[in-house]
XYZ file of C-alpha atoms in Angstrom:
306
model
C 0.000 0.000 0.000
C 2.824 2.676 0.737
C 4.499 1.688 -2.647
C 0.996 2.315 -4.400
C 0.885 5.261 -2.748
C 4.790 6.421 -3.453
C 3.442 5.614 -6.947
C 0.412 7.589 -7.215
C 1.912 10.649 -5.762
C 4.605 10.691 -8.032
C 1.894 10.327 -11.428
C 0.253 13.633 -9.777
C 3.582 15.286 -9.394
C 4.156 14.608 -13.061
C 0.810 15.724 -14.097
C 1.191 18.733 -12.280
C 4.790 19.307 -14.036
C 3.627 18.578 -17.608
C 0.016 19.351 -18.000
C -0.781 22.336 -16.234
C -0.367 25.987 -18.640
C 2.223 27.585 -17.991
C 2.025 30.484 -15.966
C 3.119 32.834 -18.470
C 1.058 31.162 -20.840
C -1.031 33.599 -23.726
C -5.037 33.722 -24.149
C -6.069 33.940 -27.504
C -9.090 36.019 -26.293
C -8.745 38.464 -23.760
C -11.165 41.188 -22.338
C -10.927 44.745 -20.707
C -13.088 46.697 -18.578
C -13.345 50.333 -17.426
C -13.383 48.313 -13.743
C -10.594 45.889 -14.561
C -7.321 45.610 -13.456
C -3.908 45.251 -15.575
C -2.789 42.905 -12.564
C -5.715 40.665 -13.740
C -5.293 37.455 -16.010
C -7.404 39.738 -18.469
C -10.077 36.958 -18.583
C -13.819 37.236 -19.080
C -13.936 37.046 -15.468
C -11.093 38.942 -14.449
C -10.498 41.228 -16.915
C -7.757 44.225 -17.826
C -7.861 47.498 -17.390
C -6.079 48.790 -20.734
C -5.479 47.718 -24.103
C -2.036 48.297 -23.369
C -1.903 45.713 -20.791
C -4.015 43.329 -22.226
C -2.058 43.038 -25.446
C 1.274 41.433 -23.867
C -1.451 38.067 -22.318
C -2.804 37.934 -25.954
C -1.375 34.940 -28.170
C -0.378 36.312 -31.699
C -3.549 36.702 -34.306
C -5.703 36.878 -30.943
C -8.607 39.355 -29.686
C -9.092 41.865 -27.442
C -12.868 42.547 -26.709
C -14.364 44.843 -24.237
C -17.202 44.108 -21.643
C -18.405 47.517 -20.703
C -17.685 51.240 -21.665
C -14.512 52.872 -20.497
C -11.477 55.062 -21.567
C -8.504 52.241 -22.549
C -5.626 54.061 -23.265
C -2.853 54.291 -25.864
C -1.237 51.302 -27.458
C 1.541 50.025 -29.765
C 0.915 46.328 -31.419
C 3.892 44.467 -32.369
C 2.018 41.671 -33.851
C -1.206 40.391 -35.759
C -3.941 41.187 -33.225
C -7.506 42.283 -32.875
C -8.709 44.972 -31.088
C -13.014 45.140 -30.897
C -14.622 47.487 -28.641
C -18.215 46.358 -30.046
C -20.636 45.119 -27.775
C -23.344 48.428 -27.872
C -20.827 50.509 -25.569
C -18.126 53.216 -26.373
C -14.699 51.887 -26.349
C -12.152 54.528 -26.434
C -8.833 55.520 -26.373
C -7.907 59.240 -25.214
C -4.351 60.528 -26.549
C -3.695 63.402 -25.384
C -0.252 64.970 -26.680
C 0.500 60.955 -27.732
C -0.366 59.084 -30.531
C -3.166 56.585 -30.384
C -2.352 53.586 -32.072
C 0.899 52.713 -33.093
C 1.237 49.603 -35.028
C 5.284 48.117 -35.009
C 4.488 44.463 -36.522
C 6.183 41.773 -38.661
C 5.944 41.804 -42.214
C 3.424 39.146 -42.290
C 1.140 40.750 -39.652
C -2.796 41.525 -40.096
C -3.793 44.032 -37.328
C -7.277 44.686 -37.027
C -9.287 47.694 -34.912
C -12.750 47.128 -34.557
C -15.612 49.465 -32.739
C -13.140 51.990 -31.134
C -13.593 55.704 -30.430
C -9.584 57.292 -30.748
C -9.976 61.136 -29.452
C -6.853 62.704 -29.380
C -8.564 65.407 -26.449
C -7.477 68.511 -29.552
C -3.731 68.056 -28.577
C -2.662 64.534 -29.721
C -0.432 63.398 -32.221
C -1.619 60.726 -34.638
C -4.558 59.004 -34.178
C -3.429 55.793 -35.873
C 0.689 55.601 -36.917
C 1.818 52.348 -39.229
C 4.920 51.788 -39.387
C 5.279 48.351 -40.075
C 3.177 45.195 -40.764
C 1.319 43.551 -43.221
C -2.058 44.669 -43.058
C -4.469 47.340 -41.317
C -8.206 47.087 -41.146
C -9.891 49.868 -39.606
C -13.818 49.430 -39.411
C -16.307 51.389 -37.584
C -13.813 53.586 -36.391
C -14.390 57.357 -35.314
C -11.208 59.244 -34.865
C -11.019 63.069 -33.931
C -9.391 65.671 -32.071
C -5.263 65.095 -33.314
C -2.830 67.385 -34.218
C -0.967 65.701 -37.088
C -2.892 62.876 -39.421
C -5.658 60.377 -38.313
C -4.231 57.600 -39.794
C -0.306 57.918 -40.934
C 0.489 54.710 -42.917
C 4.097 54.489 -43.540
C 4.710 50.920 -44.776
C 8.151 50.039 -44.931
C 7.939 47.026 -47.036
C 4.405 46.127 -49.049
C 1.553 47.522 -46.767
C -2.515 47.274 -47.471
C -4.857 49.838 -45.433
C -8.690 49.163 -45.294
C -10.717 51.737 -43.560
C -14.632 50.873 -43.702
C -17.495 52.849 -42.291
C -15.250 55.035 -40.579
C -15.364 58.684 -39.343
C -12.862 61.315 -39.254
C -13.279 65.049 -38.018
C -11.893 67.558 -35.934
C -8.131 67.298 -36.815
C -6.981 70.550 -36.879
C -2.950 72.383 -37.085
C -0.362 72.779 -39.408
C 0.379 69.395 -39.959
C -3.108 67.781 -39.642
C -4.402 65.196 -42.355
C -6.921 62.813 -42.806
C -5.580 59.600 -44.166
C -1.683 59.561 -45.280
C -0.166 57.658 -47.352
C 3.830 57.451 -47.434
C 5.578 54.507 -47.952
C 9.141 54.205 -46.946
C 12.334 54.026 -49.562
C 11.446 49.847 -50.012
C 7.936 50.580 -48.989
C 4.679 50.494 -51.401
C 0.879 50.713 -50.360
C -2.449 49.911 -50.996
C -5.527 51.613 -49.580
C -9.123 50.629 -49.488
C -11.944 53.234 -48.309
C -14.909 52.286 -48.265
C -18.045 54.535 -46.621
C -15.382 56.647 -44.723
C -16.182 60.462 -43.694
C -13.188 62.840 -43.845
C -14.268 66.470 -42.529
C -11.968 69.197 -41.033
C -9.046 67.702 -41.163
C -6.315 69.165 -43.165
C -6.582 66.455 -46.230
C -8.781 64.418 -46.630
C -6.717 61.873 -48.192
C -3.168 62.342 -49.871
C -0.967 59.772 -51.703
C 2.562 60.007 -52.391
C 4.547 58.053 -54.360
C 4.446 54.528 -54.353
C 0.725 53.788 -53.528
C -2.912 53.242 -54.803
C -6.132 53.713 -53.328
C -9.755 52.926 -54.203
C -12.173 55.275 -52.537
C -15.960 54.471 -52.727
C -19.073 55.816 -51.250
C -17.423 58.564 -49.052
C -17.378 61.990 -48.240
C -14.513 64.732 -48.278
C -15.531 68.107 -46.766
C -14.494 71.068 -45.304
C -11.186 70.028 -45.861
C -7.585 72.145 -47.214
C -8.385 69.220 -50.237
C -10.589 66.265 -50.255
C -8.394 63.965 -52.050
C -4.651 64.925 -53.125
C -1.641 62.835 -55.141
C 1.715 64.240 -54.630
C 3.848 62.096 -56.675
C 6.968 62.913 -58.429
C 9.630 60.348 -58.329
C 7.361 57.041 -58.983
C 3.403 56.433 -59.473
C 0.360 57.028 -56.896
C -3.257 57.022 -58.086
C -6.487 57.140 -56.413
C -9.497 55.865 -58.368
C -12.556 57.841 -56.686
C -16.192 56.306 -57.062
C -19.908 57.134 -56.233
C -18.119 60.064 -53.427
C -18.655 63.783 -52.777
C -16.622 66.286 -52.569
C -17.562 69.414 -51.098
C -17.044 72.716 -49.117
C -13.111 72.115 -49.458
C -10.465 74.799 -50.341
C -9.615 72.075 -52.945
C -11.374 69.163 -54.278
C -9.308 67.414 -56.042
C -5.635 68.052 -56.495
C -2.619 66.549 -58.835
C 0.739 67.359 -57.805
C 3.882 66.017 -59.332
C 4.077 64.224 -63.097
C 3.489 60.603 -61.448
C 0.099 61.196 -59.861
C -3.632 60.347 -61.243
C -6.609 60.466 -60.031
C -9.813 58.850 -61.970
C -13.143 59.958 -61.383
C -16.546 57.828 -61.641
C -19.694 58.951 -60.264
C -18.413 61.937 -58.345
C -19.803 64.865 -57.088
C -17.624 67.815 -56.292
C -19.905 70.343 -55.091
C -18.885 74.379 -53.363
C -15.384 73.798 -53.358
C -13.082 77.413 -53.903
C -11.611 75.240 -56.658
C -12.917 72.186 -57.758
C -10.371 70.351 -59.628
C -6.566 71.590 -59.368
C -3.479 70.186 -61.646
C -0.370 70.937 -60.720
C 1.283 67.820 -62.907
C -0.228 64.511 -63.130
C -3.858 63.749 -64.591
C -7.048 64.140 -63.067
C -9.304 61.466 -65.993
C -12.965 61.633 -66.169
C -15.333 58.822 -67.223
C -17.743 61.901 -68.249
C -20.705 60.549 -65.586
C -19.277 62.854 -62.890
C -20.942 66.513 -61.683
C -18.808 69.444 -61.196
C -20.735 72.574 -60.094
C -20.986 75.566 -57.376
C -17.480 75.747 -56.641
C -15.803 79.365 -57.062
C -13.611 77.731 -59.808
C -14.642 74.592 -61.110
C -11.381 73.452 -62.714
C -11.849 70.737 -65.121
C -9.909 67.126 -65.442
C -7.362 66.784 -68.299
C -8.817 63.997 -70.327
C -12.453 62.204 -70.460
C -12.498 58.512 -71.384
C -15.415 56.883 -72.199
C -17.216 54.439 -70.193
C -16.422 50.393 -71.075
């Protein structure tokens, strides 16, 4: 009997040592609530108090969901993650004089925010910065209040940015933008926007060289310029469908020989100038409608429809 029970001590000591998670061990769901606590295992049950602490007990191409409303801070992601503040509730992240997202990830990396309110409180820096990764989805997002761009996208190898049913206001200064678009020297980038709102914000959108976007069903207004190439050393186009642009200093603007910008669908609307080219081509399909700005402008070819 003592050797049986020598025996079956030693099979729980083992079962202990090999089967139990590690201590350390990642969640690939975690949750955060304005009431948690960063000490916490961020688990349904015991969950985190910040996105920033949540993210280093997520497991790479994990979640991060919220269970109530709260404020939950500033972040930087260093790998494929998601980051969903939907449930009905405002999930937000306040950056004041910071930026509010910065994403640092590996080149195969899909980071996704989901649901999220980013206020930079009128004195933040970037509301989103990419610097590296593979891909950034940004759905359902409102971001506002930032002193420099809303979303900076710097790729520095091949980069893809996909903004849906998103809302950007409010960004106001010298440097303030919308969405911007500047790959690095072995960088390139492609952008998706899709039912996005750009409105007070410096640009709405502008390309440099080295990236492409597709713009559909949005709105540019009340901006320096709705939608802007500035390409002179290697090609950027933006292909702009079923949008309005209105109330701008600019519509639409070409600057630099390597930049296009194709119009289908498009209303540009009360602008002080409609269309300006300053190098480049701004191509018409002929089904657009250019009217009550100051100076309309006019694009620099029509092609027909196909």
């Amino acid at each position: 009997m003592k050797y049986i029970s020598l025996l079956m001590l030693s099979f729980t000591a083992c079962g202990l040592l090999f089967g139990a998670a590690p201590a350390g061990a990642q969640a690939t769901r975690t949750w955060v609530s304005g009431v948690g606590d960063d000490a916490n295992p961020c688990s349904r049950t015991a969950p985190c108090k910040t996105f920033a602490g949540a993210i280093s007990k997520t497991a790479a191409k994990g979640e991060i969901n919220t269970i109530d409303p709260g404020g939950f801070g500033a972040v930087t992601i260093t790998k494929a993650i998601t980051i969903d503040g939907g449930g009905g509730h405002t999930a937000s992240i306040l950056a004041s004089l910071v930026n509010g997202v910065i994403v640092n990830a590996g080149p195969n990396d899909i980071v996704q925010l989901r649901n999220i309110d980013i206020n930079g409180a009128g004195n933040g820096l970037n509301g989103i910065r990419f610097l590296a990764g593979n891909t950034l989805i940004v759905e359902n997002v409102k971001i506002y209040g930032f002193t420099q761009k809303a979303i900076d996208f710097e790729p520095n190898t091949a980069g893809r940015l996909i903004v849906a049913n998103s809302t950007i206001s409010n960004n106001l200064g010298a440097t303030a933008g919308g969405v911007f678009v500047q790959p690095g020297a072995a960088g390139s980038a492609l952008v998706d926007l899709v039912n996005v709102t750009a409105s007070r914000t410096g640009d709405g959108l502008r390309l440099l060289d080295r990236s492409r976007a597709s713009v559909q069903n949005s709105v540019f207004s009340g901006n320096s310029i709705g939608v802007v190439t500035q390409c002179s050393t290697a090609v950027c186009e933006i292909d702009l469908e079923r949008s309005i642009l209105s109330d701008n200093q600019i519509g639409v603007r070409t600057a630099g020989a390597q930049g296009t910008v194709r119009l289908s669908e498009t209303g540009i609307y009360n602008n002080t100038t409609g269309i300006s080219v300053a190098g480049g081509a701004v191509v018409s399909f002929g089904n657009n409608r250019i009217a009550g700005n100051t100076t309309n402008g006019a694009p620099t070819s029509t092609v027909s429809q196909q």
